[in-house]
mmCIF file with all atom_site columns, C-alpha atoms in Angstrom:
data_model
loop_
_atom_site.group_PDB
_atom_site.id
_atom_site.type_symbol
_atom_site.label_atom_id
_atom_site.label_alt_id
_atom_site.label_comp_id
_atom_site.label_asym_id
_atom_site.label_entity_id
_atom_site.label_seq_id
_atom_site.pdbx_PDB_ins_code
_atom_site.Cartn_x
_atom_site.Cartn_y
_atom_site.Cartn_z
_atom_site.occupancy
_atom_site.B_iso_or_equiv
_atom_site.pdbx_formal_charge
_atom_site.auth_seq_id
_atom_site.auth_comp_id
_atom_site.auth_asym_id
_atom_site.auth_atom_id
_atom_site.pdbx_PDB_model_num
ATOM 1   C CA . MET T 1 1   ? 74.747 132.684 160.239 1.00 58.00 ? 405 MET T CA 1
ATOM 2   C CA . THR T 1 2   ? 72.961 134.071 163.300 1.00 63.00 ? 406 THR T CA 1
ATOM 3   C CA . ASN T 1 3   ? 70.733 131.889 165.461 1.00 65.00 ? 407 ASN T CA 1
ATOM 4   C CA . ALA T 1 4   ? 67.654 133.745 164.198 1.00 65.00 ? 408 ALA T CA 1
ATOM 5   C CA . ALA T 1 5   ? 68.672 133.200 160.569 1.00 65.00 ? 409 ALA T CA 1
ATOM 6   C CA . ALA T 1 6   ? 69.441 129.536 161.215 1.00 67.00 ? 410 ALA T CA 1
ATOM 7   C CA . THR T 1 7   ? 66.051 129.067 162.881 1.00 77.00 ? 411 THR T CA 1
ATOM 8   C CA . THR T 1 8   ? 64.296 130.741 159.949 1.00 84.00 ? 412 THR T CA 1
ATOM 9   C CA . GLU T 1 9   ? 66.166 128.558 157.452 1.00 85.00 ? 413 GLU T CA 1
ATOM 10  C CA . LYS T 1 10  ? 65.250 125.390 159.348 1.00 89.00 ? 414 LYS T CA 1
ATOM 11  C CA . ARG T 1 11  ? 61.599 126.448 159.523 1.00 92.00 ? 415 ARG T CA 1
ATOM 12  C CA . THR T 1 12  ? 61.570 127.165 155.788 1.00 94.00 ? 416 THR T CA 1
ATOM 13  C CA . THR T 1 13  ? 63.273 123.849 155.040 1.00 95.00 ? 417 THR T CA 1
ATOM 14  C CA . ASN T 1 14  ? 60.744 122.007 157.205 1.00 95.00 ? 418 ASN T CA 1
ATOM 15  C CA . GLN T 1 15  ? 57.993 123.640 155.185 1.00 96.00 ? 419 GLN T CA 1
ATOM 16  C CA . ASP T 1 16  ? 59.706 122.567 151.963 1.00 97.00 ? 420 ASP T CA 1
ATOM 17  C CA . LEU T 1 17  ? 59.835 118.933 153.064 1.00 97.00 ? 421 LEU T CA 1
ATOM 18  C CA . VAL T 1 18  ? 56.187 119.052 154.108 1.00 97.00 ? 422 VAL T CA 1
ATOM 19  C CA . ILE T 1 19  ? 55.256 120.451 150.687 1.00 97.00 ? 423 ILE T CA 1
ATOM 20  C CA . ILE T 1 20  ? 57.210 117.674 148.955 1.00 97.00 ? 424 ILE T CA 1
ATOM 21  C CA . VAL T 1 21  ? 55.494 114.986 151.062 1.00 96.00 ? 425 VAL T CA 1
ATOM 22  C CA . ILE T 1 22  ? 52.006 116.465 150.596 1.00 97.00 ? 426 ILE T CA 1
ATOM 23  C CA . ALA T 1 23  ? 52.496 116.906 146.841 1.00 97.00 ? 427 ALA T CA 1
ATOM 24  C CA . THR T 1 24  ? 53.744 113.328 146.471 1.00 95.00 ? 428 THR T CA 1
ATOM 25  C CA . PHE T 1 25  ? 50.898 111.801 148.472 1.00 95.00 ? 429 PHE T CA 1
ATOM 26  C CA . ALA T 1 26  ? 48.372 113.984 146.650 1.00 96.00 ? 430 ALA T CA 1
ATOM 27  C CA . VAL T 1 27  ? 49.545 112.494 143.353 1.00 95.00 ? 431 VAL T CA 1
ATOM 28  C CA . LEU T 1 28  ? 49.382 108.987 144.828 1.00 93.00 ? 432 LEU T CA 1
ATOM 29  C CA . ALA T 1 29  ? 45.894 109.688 146.173 1.00 94.00 ? 433 ALA T CA 1
ATOM 30  C CA . LEU T 1 30  ? 44.791 110.639 142.658 1.00 93.00 ? 434 LEU T CA 1
ATOM 31  C CA . PHE T 1 31  ? 46.590 107.696 141.046 1.00 92.00 ? 435 PHE T CA 1
ATOM 32  C CA . ILE T 1 32  ? 45.613 104.795 143.327 1.00 91.00 ? 436 ILE T CA 1
ATOM 33  C CA . PRO T 1 33  ? 41.816 104.859 142.660 1.00 93.00 ? 437 PRO T CA 1
ATOM 34  C CA . PHE T 1 34  ? 42.511 104.728 138.914 1.00 92.00 ? 438 PHE T CA 1
ATOM 35  C CA . GLN T 1 35  ? 45.573 102.489 139.079 1.00 91.00 ? 439 GLN T CA 1
ATOM 36  C CA . GLU T 1 36  ? 43.925 99.543  137.324 1.00 92.00 ? 440 GLU T CA 1
ATOM 37  C CA . SER T 1 37  ? 42.601 101.708 134.488 1.00 93.00 ? 441 SER T CA 1
ATOM 38  C CA . ILE T 1 38  ? 45.901 103.544 134.063 1.00 91.00 ? 442 ILE T CA 1
ATOM 39  C CA . THR T 1 39  ? 47.846 100.289 134.075 1.00 91.00 ? 443 THR T CA 1
ATOM 40  C CA . HIS T 1 40  ? 45.482 98.791  131.506 1.00 92.00 ? 444 HIS T CA 1
ATOM 41  C CA . PHE T 1 41  ? 45.838 101.868 129.294 1.00 93.00 ? 445 PHE T CA 1
ATOM 42  C CA . SER T 1 42  ? 49.636 101.865 129.542 1.00 91.00 ? 446 SER T CA 1
ATOM 43  C CA . GLN T 1 43  ? 49.784 98.207  128.460 1.00 90.00 ? 447 GLN T CA 1
ATOM 44  C CA . ASN T 1 44  ? 47.167 98.501  125.727 1.00 92.00 ? 448 ASN T CA 1
ATOM 45  C CA . LYS T 1 45  ? 49.149 98.223  122.507 1.00 90.00 ? 449 LYS T CA 1
ATOM 46  C CA . GLU T 1 46  ? 46.183 99.437  120.483 1.00 91.00 ? 450 GLU T CA 1
ATOM 47  C CA . GLN T 1 47  ? 46.916 102.920 121.858 1.00 93.00 ? 451 GLN T CA 1
ATOM 48  C CA . PRO T 1 48  ? 49.857 104.953 120.482 1.00 94.00 ? 452 PRO T CA 1
ATOM 49  C CA . VAL T 1 49  ? 52.991 104.041 122.417 1.00 96.00 ? 453 VAL T CA 1
ATOM 50  C CA . LEU T 1 50  ? 54.077 107.681 122.688 1.00 96.00 ? 454 LEU T CA 1
ATOM 51  C CA . LEU T 1 51  ? 50.755 108.656 124.262 1.00 96.00 ? 455 LEU T CA 1
ATOM 52  C CA . ARG T 1 52  ? 51.007 105.800 126.770 1.00 96.00 ? 456 ARG T CA 1
ATOM 53  C CA . THR T 1 53  ? 54.593 106.724 127.567 1.00 97.00 ? 457 THR T CA 1
ATOM 54  C CA . PHE T 1 54  ? 53.631 110.359 128.114 1.00 97.00 ? 458 PHE T CA 1
ATOM 55  C CA . ALA T 1 55  ? 50.787 109.361 130.460 1.00 95.00 ? 459 ALA T CA 1
ATOM 56  C CA . MET T 1 56  ? 52.995 107.117 132.587 1.00 96.00 ? 460 MET T CA 1
ATOM 57  C CA . ALA T 1 57  ? 55.796 109.683 132.563 1.00 97.00 ? 461 ALA T CA 1
ATOM 58  C CA . LEU T 1 58  ? 53.357 112.197 134.081 1.00 96.00 ? 462 LEU T CA 1
ATOM 59  C CA . VAL T 1 59  ? 52.541 109.738 136.859 1.00 95.00 ? 463 VAL T CA 1
ATOM 60  C CA . GLN T 1 60  ? 56.221 109.028 137.487 1.00 96.00 ? 464 GLN T CA 1
ATOM 61  C CA . PHE T 1 61  ? 57.028 112.746 137.532 1.00 97.00 ? 465 PHE T CA 1
ATOM 62  C CA . GLY T 1 62  ? 54.168 113.302 139.963 1.00 96.00 ? 466 GLY T CA 1
ATOM 63  C CA . VAL T 1 63  ? 55.661 110.800 142.386 1.00 94.00 ? 467 VAL T CA 1
ATOM 64  C CA . ALA T 1 64  ? 59.331 111.747 141.945 1.00 95.00 ? 468 ALA T CA 1
ATOM 65  C CA . GLY T 1 65  ? 59.680 115.254 140.617 1.00 96.00 ? 469 GLY T CA 1
ATOM 66  C CA . PHE T 1 66  ? 56.527 117.288 141.127 1.00 97.00 ? 470 PHE T CA 1
ATOM 67  C CA . GLY T 1 67  ? 57.137 117.957 144.823 1.00 97.00 ? 471 GLY T CA 1
ATOM 68  C CA . ILE T 1 68  ? 60.685 119.207 144.437 1.00 98.00 ? 472 ILE T CA 1
ATOM 69  C CA . SER T 1 69  ? 59.779 121.202 141.322 1.00 98.00 ? 473 SER T CA 1
ATOM 70  C CA . LEU T 1 70  ? 56.990 122.923 143.237 1.00 97.00 ? 474 LEU T CA 1
ATOM 71  C CA . VAL T 1 71  ? 59.357 123.817 146.071 1.00 97.00 ? 475 VAL T CA 1
ATOM 72  C CA . MET T 1 72  ? 62.017 125.098 143.685 1.00 97.00 ? 476 MET T CA 1
ATOM 73  C CA . LEU T 1 73  ? 59.449 127.311 141.963 1.00 97.00 ? 477 LEU T CA 1
ATOM 74  C CA . LEU T 1 74  ? 58.140 128.645 145.275 1.00 96.00 ? 478 LEU T CA 1
ATOM 75  C CA . ARG T 1 75  ? 61.671 129.371 146.574 1.00 96.00 ? 479 ARG T CA 1
ATOM 76  C CA . ARG T 1 76  ? 62.932 130.533 143.169 1.00 96.00 ? 480 ARG T CA 1
ATOM 77  C CA . GLU T 1 77  ? 65.758 128.017 143.353 1.00 97.00 ? 481 GLU T CA 1
ATOM 78  C CA . ARG T 1 78  ? 67.850 127.097 140.332 1.00 97.00 ? 482 ARG T CA 1
ATOM 79  C CA . PHE T 1 79  ? 69.049 123.662 139.274 1.00 97.00 ? 483 PHE T CA 1
ATOM 80  C CA . SER T 1 80  ? 72.611 124.941 139.494 1.00 97.00 ? 484 SER T CA 1
ATOM 81  C CA . GLN T 1 81  ? 72.140 125.597 143.218 1.00 97.00 ? 485 GLN T CA 1
ATOM 82  C CA . TYR T 1 82  ? 71.868 121.840 143.684 1.00 97.00 ? 486 TYR T CA 1
ATOM 83  C CA . GLY T 1 83  ? 74.959 120.989 141.682 1.00 97.00 ? 487 GLY T CA 1
ATOM 84  C CA . LEU T 1 84  ? 73.737 120.638 138.107 1.00 98.00 ? 488 LEU T CA 1
ATOM 85  C CA . VAL T 1 85  ? 76.784 122.424 136.763 1.00 97.00 ? 489 VAL T CA 1
ATOM 86  C CA . ARG T 1 86  ? 79.691 121.431 134.524 1.00 96.00 ? 490 ARG T CA 1
ATOM 87  C CA . TRP T 1 87  ? 82.453 121.830 137.114 1.00 96.00 ? 491 TRP T CA 1
ATOM 88  C CA . GLY T 1 88  ? 83.105 118.547 138.916 1.00 96.00 ? 492 GLY T CA 1
ATOM 89  C CA . ALA T 1 89  ? 80.736 116.537 136.718 1.00 98.00 ? 493 ALA T CA 1
ATOM 90  C CA . LEU T 1 90  ? 83.275 113.870 135.738 1.00 98.00 ? 494 LEU T CA 1
ATOM 91  C CA . ALA T 1 91  ? 84.391 113.310 139.329 1.00 98.00 ? 495 ALA T CA 1
ATOM 92  C CA . SER T 1 92  ? 80.785 113.123 140.495 1.00 98.00 ? 496 SER T CA 1
ATOM 93  C CA . ILE T 1 93  ? 79.916 110.570 137.803 1.00 98.00 ? 497 ILE T CA 1
ATOM 94  C CA . ALA T 1 94  ? 83.050 108.501 138.477 1.00 98.00 ? 498 ALA T CA 1
ATOM 95  C CA . PHE T 1 95  ? 82.430 108.264 142.231 1.00 98.00 ? 499 PHE T CA 1
ATOM 96  C CA . SER T 1 96  ? 78.739 107.496 141.673 1.00 98.00 ? 500 SER T CA 1
ATOM 97  C CA . VAL T 1 97  ? 79.609 104.683 139.261 1.00 98.00 ? 501 VAL T CA 1
ATOM 98  C CA . LEU T 1 98  ? 81.979 103.234 141.877 1.00 98.00 ? 502 LEU T CA 1
ATOM 99  C CA . ALA T 1 99  ? 79.088 103.199 144.345 1.00 98.00 ? 503 ALA T CA 1
ATOM 100 C CA . PHE T 1 100 ? 77.134 101.098 141.840 1.00 98.00 ? 504 PHE T CA 1
ATOM 101 C CA . VAL T 1 101 ? 79.824 98.422  141.455 1.00 97.00 ? 505 VAL T CA 1
ATOM 102 C CA . PRO T 1 102 ? 78.777 96.310  144.514 1.00 97.00 ? 506 PRO T CA 1
ATOM 103 C CA . ASN T 1 103 ? 75.239 96.056  143.114 1.00 96.00 ? 507 ASN T CA 1
ATOM 104 C CA . ILE T 1 104 ? 76.515 94.952  139.702 1.00 96.00 ? 508 ILE T CA 1
ATOM 105 C CA . LEU T 1 105 ? 78.695 92.304  141.361 1.00 96.00 ? 509 LEU T CA 1
ATOM 106 C CA . PHE T 1 106 ? 75.733 91.120  143.442 1.00 95.00 ? 510 PHE T CA 1
ATOM 107 C CA . GLU T 1 107 ? 73.432 90.896  140.421 1.00 94.00 ? 511 GLU T CA 1
ATOM 108 C CA . PHE T 1 108 ? 76.121 89.016  138.474 1.00 94.00 ? 512 PHE T CA 1
ATOM 109 C CA . ALA T 1 109 ? 76.687 86.548  141.333 1.00 93.00 ? 513 ALA T CA 1
ATOM 110 C CA . ALA T 1 110 ? 72.923 86.026  141.602 1.00 91.00 ? 514 ALA T CA 1
ATOM 111 C CA . GLY T 1 111 ? 72.721 85.260  137.881 1.00 90.00 ? 515 GLY T CA 1
ATOM 112 C CA . ARG T 1 112 ? 70.364 88.153  137.155 1.00 90.00 ? 516 ARG T CA 1
ATOM 113 C CA . ILE T 1 113 ? 72.430 89.964  134.528 1.00 90.00 ? 517 ILE T CA 1
ATOM 114 C CA . SER T 1 114 ? 71.491 89.000  130.981 1.00 84.00 ? 518 SER T CA 1
ATOM 115 C CA . GLY T 1 115 ? 72.390 92.197  129.149 1.00 89.00 ? 519 GLY T CA 1
ATOM 116 C CA . TYR T 1 116 ? 72.424 95.968  129.309 1.00 95.00 ? 520 TYR T CA 1
ATOM 117 C CA . LEU T 1 117 ? 69.439 98.186  128.562 1.00 95.00 ? 521 LEU T CA 1
ATOM 118 C CA . PRO T 1 118 ? 68.662 101.377 130.502 1.00 96.00 ? 522 PRO T CA 1
ATOM 119 C CA . PHE T 1 119 ? 65.068 101.655 131.758 1.00 96.00 ? 523 PHE T CA 1
ATOM 120 C CA . GLN T 1 120 ? 64.292 98.032  130.949 1.00 93.00 ? 524 GLN T CA 1
ATOM 121 C CA . SER T 1 121 ? 61.924 97.918  133.935 1.00 91.00 ? 525 SER T CA 1
ATOM 122 C CA . VAL T 1 122 ? 59.755 100.626 132.339 1.00 93.00 ? 526 VAL T CA 1
ATOM 123 C CA . TRP T 1 123 ? 56.938 98.841  130.516 1.00 90.00 ? 527 TRP T CA 1
ATOM 124 C CA . MET T 1 124 ? 57.165 100.865 127.310 1.00 93.00 ? 528 MET T CA 1
ATOM 125 C CA . THR T 1 125 ? 60.952 100.952 126.815 1.00 95.00 ? 529 THR T CA 1
ATOM 126 C CA . ARG T 1 126 ? 61.362 98.043  124.390 1.00 95.00 ? 530 ARG T CA 1
ATOM 127 C CA . GLU T 1 127 ? 58.200 98.990  122.529 1.00 95.00 ? 531 GLU T CA 1
ATOM 128 C CA . VAL T 1 128 ? 59.401 102.578 122.143 1.00 96.00 ? 532 VAL T CA 1
ATOM 129 C CA . LEU T 1 129 ? 62.790 101.440 120.854 1.00 96.00 ? 533 LEU T CA 1
ATOM 130 C CA . ALA T 1 130 ? 61.117 99.145  118.320 1.00 95.00 ? 534 ALA T CA 1
ATOM 131 C CA . ALA T 1 131 ? 58.801 101.890 117.020 1.00 93.00 ? 535 ALA T CA 1
ATOM 132 C CA . PRO T 1 132 ? 59.540 103.739 113.755 1.00 93.00 ? 536 PRO T CA 1
ATOM 133 C CA . PHE T 1 133 ? 61.451 107.030 113.705 1.00 91.00 ? 537 PHE T CA 1
ATOM 134 C CA . PRO T 1 134 ? 61.079 109.516 115.423 1.00 93.00 ? 538 PRO T CA 1
ATOM 135 C CA . VAL T 1 135 ? 59.141 107.746 118.215 1.00 95.00 ? 539 VAL T CA 1
ATOM 136 C CA . PRO T 1 136 ? 62.281 106.261 119.863 1.00 96.00 ? 540 PRO T CA 1
ATOM 137 C CA . PHE T 1 137 ? 63.841 109.709 120.311 1.00 96.00 ? 541 PHE T CA 1
ATOM 138 C CA . ALA T 1 138 ? 60.718 111.309 121.757 1.00 96.00 ? 542 ALA T CA 1
ATOM 139 C CA . GLY T 1 139 ? 59.739 108.265 123.815 1.00 97.00 ? 543 GLY T CA 1
ATOM 140 C CA . MET T 1 140 ? 63.166 107.635 125.297 1.00 97.00 ? 544 MET T CA 1
ATOM 141 C CA . GLY T 1 141 ? 63.468 111.352 125.992 1.00 97.00 ? 545 GLY T CA 1
ATOM 142 C CA . LEU T 1 142 ? 60.293 111.229 128.078 1.00 97.00 ? 546 LEU T CA 1
ATOM 143 C CA . ILE T 1 143 ? 61.461 108.086 129.863 1.00 97.00 ? 547 ILE T CA 1
ATOM 144 C CA . ALA T 1 144 ? 64.926 109.512 130.543 1.00 98.00 ? 548 ALA T CA 1
ATOM 145 C CA . VAL T 1 145 ? 63.497 112.724 131.997 1.00 98.00 ? 549 VAL T CA 1
ATOM 146 C CA . ALA T 1 146 ? 60.804 111.117 134.178 1.00 97.00 ? 550 ALA T CA 1
ATOM 147 C CA . TRP T 1 147 ? 62.460 107.880 135.324 1.00 97.00 ? 551 TRP T CA 1
ATOM 148 C CA . GLY T 1 148 ? 66.049 109.079 135.065 1.00 97.00 ? 552 GLY T CA 1
ATOM 149 C CA . PHE T 1 149 ? 66.689 112.774 135.558 1.00 98.00 ? 553 PHE T CA 1
ATOM 150 C CA . PHE T 1 150 ? 63.957 113.611 138.048 1.00 97.00 ? 554 PHE T CA 1
ATOM 151 C CA . GLU T 1 151 ? 64.248 110.416 140.092 1.00 96.00 ? 555 GLU T CA 1
ATOM 152 C CA . GLY T 1 152 ? 67.968 110.971 140.564 1.00 97.00 ? 556 GLY T CA 1
ATOM 153 C CA . PHE T 1 153 ? 67.631 114.716 141.154 1.00 98.00 ? 557 PHE T CA 1
ATOM 154 C CA . ASN T 1 154 ? 64.762 114.105 143.574 1.00 97.00 ? 558 ASN T CA 1
ATOM 155 C CA . TYR T 1 155 ? 67.178 112.444 146.014 1.00 98.00 ? 559 TYR T CA 1
ATOM 156 C CA . VAL T 1 156 ? 69.618 115.354 145.686 1.00 98.00 ? 560 VAL T CA 1
ATOM 157 C CA . VAL T 1 157 ? 67.040 117.963 146.686 1.00 98.00 ? 561 VAL T CA 1
ATOM 158 C CA . ILE T 1 158 ? 65.539 115.933 149.527 1.00 98.00 ? 562 ILE T CA 1
ATOM 159 C CA . CYS T 1 159 ? 69.000 115.063 150.865 1.00 98.00 ? 563 CYS T CA 1
ATOM 160 C CA . ARG T 1 160 ? 70.030 118.740 150.856 1.00 97.00 ? 564 ARG T CA 1
ATOM 161 C CA . LYS T 1 161 ? 66.832 119.737 152.675 1.00 97.00 ? 565 LYS T CA 1
ATOM 162 C CA . ILE T 1 162 ? 67.263 117.056 155.343 1.00 97.00 ? 566 ILE T CA 1
ATOM 163 C CA . ASN T 1 163 ? 70.892 118.031 155.935 1.00 96.00 ? 567 ASN T CA 1
ATOM 164 C CA . ARG T 1 164 ? 69.881 121.624 156.534 1.00 94.00 ? 568 ARG T CA 1
ATOM 165 C CA . ILE T 1 165 ? 67.667 120.423 159.371 1.00 94.00 ? 569 ILE T CA 1
ATOM 166 C CA . CYS T 1 166 ? 69.944 117.666 160.667 1.00 92.00 ? 570 CYS T CA 1
ATOM 167 C CA . PRO T 1 167 ? 73.553 118.617 159.866 1.00 92.00 ? 571 PRO T CA 1
ATOM 168 C CA . SER T 1 168 ? 76.323 116.183 160.759 1.00 92.00 ? 572 SER T CA 1
ATOM 169 C CA . ARG T 1 169 ? 79.723 117.136 162.128 1.00 91.00 ? 573 ARG T CA 1
ATOM 170 C CA . ASN T 1 170 ? 81.206 113.909 160.769 1.00 93.00 ? 574 ASN T CA 1
ATOM 171 C CA . ARG T 1 171 ? 82.171 114.318 157.124 1.00 91.00 ? 575 ARG T CA 1
ATOM 172 C CA . TRP T 1 172 ? 81.399 110.676 156.372 1.00 93.00 ? 576 TRP T CA 1
ATOM 173 C CA . LEU T 1 173 ? 78.029 110.625 158.134 1.00 95.00 ? 577 LEU T CA 1
ATOM 174 C CA . ASN T 1 174 ? 75.330 112.212 156.007 1.00 97.00 ? 578 ASN T CA 1
ATOM 175 C CA . TRP T 1 175 ? 71.863 112.014 157.538 1.00 97.00 ? 579 TRP T CA 1
ATOM 176 C CA . GLY T 1 176 ? 70.159 113.138 154.345 1.00 97.00 ? 580 GLY T CA 1
ATOM 177 C CA . ALA T 1 177 ? 71.903 110.461 152.291 1.00 97.00 ? 581 ALA T CA 1
ATOM 178 C CA . LEU T 1 178 ? 71.149 107.800 154.900 1.00 97.00 ? 582 LEU T CA 1
ATOM 179 C CA . ILE T 1 179 ? 67.448 108.662 155.057 1.00 97.00 ? 583 ILE T CA 1
ATOM 180 C CA . CYS T 1 180 ? 67.249 108.764 151.259 1.00 97.00 ? 584 CYS T CA 1
ATOM 181 C CA . ALA T 1 181 ? 68.878 105.321 151.092 1.00 96.00 ? 585 ALA T CA 1
ATOM 182 C CA . PHE T 1 182 ? 66.233 103.898 153.430 1.00 94.00 ? 586 PHE T CA 1
ATOM 183 C CA . MET T 1 183 ? 63.532 105.693 151.442 1.00 93.00 ? 587 MET T CA 1
ATOM 184 C CA . CYS T 1 184 ? 64.748 104.054 148.240 1.00 93.00 ? 588 CYS T CA 1
ATOM 185 C CA . ILE T 1 185 ? 64.614 100.574 149.769 1.00 91.00 ? 589 ILE T CA 1
ATOM 186 C CA . LEU T 1 186 ? 61.074 101.123 151.049 1.00 88.00 ? 590 LEU T CA 1
ATOM 187 C CA . ILE T 1 187 ? 59.801 102.720 147.826 1.00 83.00 ? 591 ILE T CA 1
ATOM 188 C CA . HIS T 1 188 ? 61.193 99.962  145.615 1.00 74.00 ? 592 HIS T CA 1
ATOM 189 C CA . GLY T 1 189 ? 60.018 97.191  147.945 1.00 67.00 ? 593 GLY T CA 1
ATOM 190 C CA . MET T 1 190 ? 63.460 95.831  148.758 1.00 63.00 ? 594 MET T CA 1
ATOM 191 C CA . VAL T 1 191 ? 62.719 95.017  152.378 1.00 64.00 ? 595 VAL T CA 1
ATOM 192 C CA . GLY T 1 192 ? 63.516 91.352  152.882 1.00 64.00 ? 596 GLY T CA 1
ATOM 193 C CA . PHE T 1 193 ? 64.718 88.995  155.572 1.00 72.00 ? 597 PHE T CA 1
ATOM 194 C CA . THR T 1 194 ? 66.536 86.414  153.464 1.00 84.00 ? 598 THR T CA 1
ATOM 195 C CA . ALA T 1 195 ? 70.295 86.615  153.034 1.00 84.00 ? 599 ALA T CA 1
ATOM 196 C CA . MET T 1 196 ? 69.891 87.548  149.363 1.00 88.00 ? 600 MET T CA 1
ATOM 197 C CA . GLY T 1 197 ? 67.294 90.172  150.188 1.00 87.00 ? 601 GLY T CA 1
ATOM 198 C CA . ILE T 1 198 ? 69.495 91.757  152.837 1.00 89.00 ? 602 ILE T CA 1
ATOM 199 C CA . LEU T 1 199 ? 72.521 91.775  150.508 1.00 92.00 ? 603 LEU T CA 1
ATOM 200 C CA . GLU T 1 200 ? 70.511 93.362  147.716 1.00 93.00 ? 604 GLU T CA 1
ATOM 201 C CA . ALA T 1 201 ? 69.149 96.038  150.053 1.00 93.00 ? 605 ALA T CA 1
ATOM 202 C CA . LEU T 1 202 ? 72.675 96.721  151.299 1.00 94.00 ? 606 LEU T CA 1
ATOM 203 C CA . THR T 1 203 ? 74.032 97.211  147.775 1.00 96.00 ? 607 THR T CA 1
ATOM 204 C CA . VAL T 1 204 ? 71.148 99.580  146.971 1.00 96.00 ? 608 VAL T CA 1
ATOM 205 C CA . MET T 1 205 ? 71.889 101.560 150.121 1.00 96.00 ? 609 MET T CA 1
ATOM 206 C CA . ILE T 1 206 ? 75.518 101.831 148.983 1.00 97.00 ? 610 ILE T CA 1
ATOM 207 C CA . ILE T 1 207 ? 74.335 103.183 145.622 1.00 98.00 ? 611 ILE T CA 1
ATOM 208 C CA . ILE T 1 208 ? 72.129 105.920 147.071 1.00 98.00 ? 612 ILE T CA 1
ATOM 209 C CA . TYR T 1 209 ? 74.433 106.827 149.949 1.00 98.00 ? 613 TYR T CA 1
ATOM 210 C CA . GLY T 1 210 ? 77.487 106.724 147.683 1.00 98.00 ? 614 GLY T CA 1
ATOM 211 C CA . MET T 1 211 ? 76.084 108.894 144.907 1.00 98.00 ? 615 MET T CA 1
ATOM 212 C CA . LEU T 1 212 ? 74.804 111.465 147.412 1.00 98.00 ? 616 LEU T CA 1
ATOM 213 C CA . MET T 1 213 ? 78.174 111.518 149.149 1.00 98.00 ? 617 MET T CA 1
ATOM 214 C CA . ALA T 1 214 ? 79.761 112.046 145.723 1.00 98.00 ? 618 ALA T CA 1
ATOM 215 C CA . HIS T 1 215 ? 77.473 115.043 145.327 1.00 98.00 ? 619 HIS T CA 1
ATOM 216 C CA . GLU T 1 216 ? 78.450 116.247 148.799 1.00 96.00 ? 620 GLU T CA 1
ATOM 217 C CA . PHE T 1 217 ? 82.194 115.989 148.138 1.00 96.00 ? 621 PHE T CA 1
ATOM 218 C CA . THR T 1 218 ? 82.234 117.309 144.556 1.00 97.00 ? 622 THR T CA 1
ATOM 219 C CA . GLY T 1 219 ? 79.365 119.785 144.760 1.00 97.00 ? 623 GLY T CA 1
ATOM 220 C CA . ASN T 1 220 ? 78.063 118.274 141.534 1.00 98.00 ? 624 ASN T CA 1
ATOM 221 C CA . ALA T 1 221 ? 74.782 116.374 141.125 1.00 98.00 ? 625 ALA T CA 1
ATOM 222 C CA . TRP T 1 222 ? 75.257 114.915 137.663 1.00 98.00 ? 626 TRP T CA 1
ATOM 223 C CA . GLY T 1 223 ? 76.525 111.661 139.165 1.00 98.00 ? 627 GLY T CA 1
ATOM 224 C CA . CYS T 1 224 ? 73.122 111.073 140.774 1.00 98.00 ? 628 CYS T CA 1
ATOM 225 C CA . VAL T 1 225 ? 71.367 111.735 137.483 1.00 98.00 ? 629 VAL T CA 1
ATOM 226 C CA . PHE T 1 226 ? 73.829 109.491 135.612 1.00 98.00 ? 630 PHE T CA 1
ATOM 227 C CA . VAL T 1 227 ? 73.098 106.572 137.949 1.00 98.00 ? 631 VAL T CA 1
ATOM 228 C CA . PHE T 1 228 ? 69.363 106.687 137.278 1.00 97.00 ? 632 PHE T CA 1
ATOM 229 C CA . VAL T 1 229 ? 69.683 107.326 133.553 1.00 98.00 ? 633 VAL T CA 1
ATOM 230 C CA . PHE T 1 230 ? 72.364 104.789 132.635 1.00 98.00 ? 634 PHE T CA 1
ATOM 231 C CA . LEU T 1 231 ? 72.692 102.247 135.475 1.00 97.00 ? 635 LEU T CA 1
ATOM 232 C CA . TRP T 1 232 ? 69.529 101.861 137.559 1.00 95.00 ? 636 TRP T CA 1
ATOM 233 C CA . ASN T 1 233 ? 67.593 98.752  136.365 1.00 89.00 ? 637 ASN T CA 1
ATOM 234 C CA . ALA T 1 234 ? 69.831 98.637  133.290 1.00 94.00 ? 638 ALA T CA 1
ATOM 235 C CA . PHE T 1 235 ? 71.386 95.197  133.849 1.00 90.00 ? 639 PHE T CA 1
#
């Protein structure tokens, strides 16, 4: 790649990241003034659970999904360009699961594991599962796409964009993965100064950094999606 082409690519990638940030904050700016009303609606069991799930899934997608989707549409990028392909999927998933092990051990040692249920932190999950057929299929599909697929894939796209701007010569040092790991801690409010808080934040950093490194080594992004669909907040 010539210097001119590299400069153009970096400028385009900078623009992509700016679009992602602006789109995300635009959604937050629309959500925050109505947060109390939206929260009340989502927890109001007099309303159909599928409608409430759809509404909250839109908000979740707006925060983690809309920005990258907008960029991919503008640049005419395909999901396969970011590693959503069959080749290398098993290796990507296996390495990503290994990155999750320290967090599981931490949660077990802290006495926080009482069972396994994906998306148990999503307000509507148990209600959706308890609803009559076919609500569980439709509801869990919405939850899996918004809180699982797009949240995991969001990190893949952002990491790739950052690495195009700040490439590393060290194979084991990935600036995009590192920044995404810090982003995750800040977004999920895991900044703490107690020993337990620091250990938890460290295990979460290992998850995000590890799954993105698995994507880097295998060229496959399904491991990142698997983590957020089947493991994140599941224990």
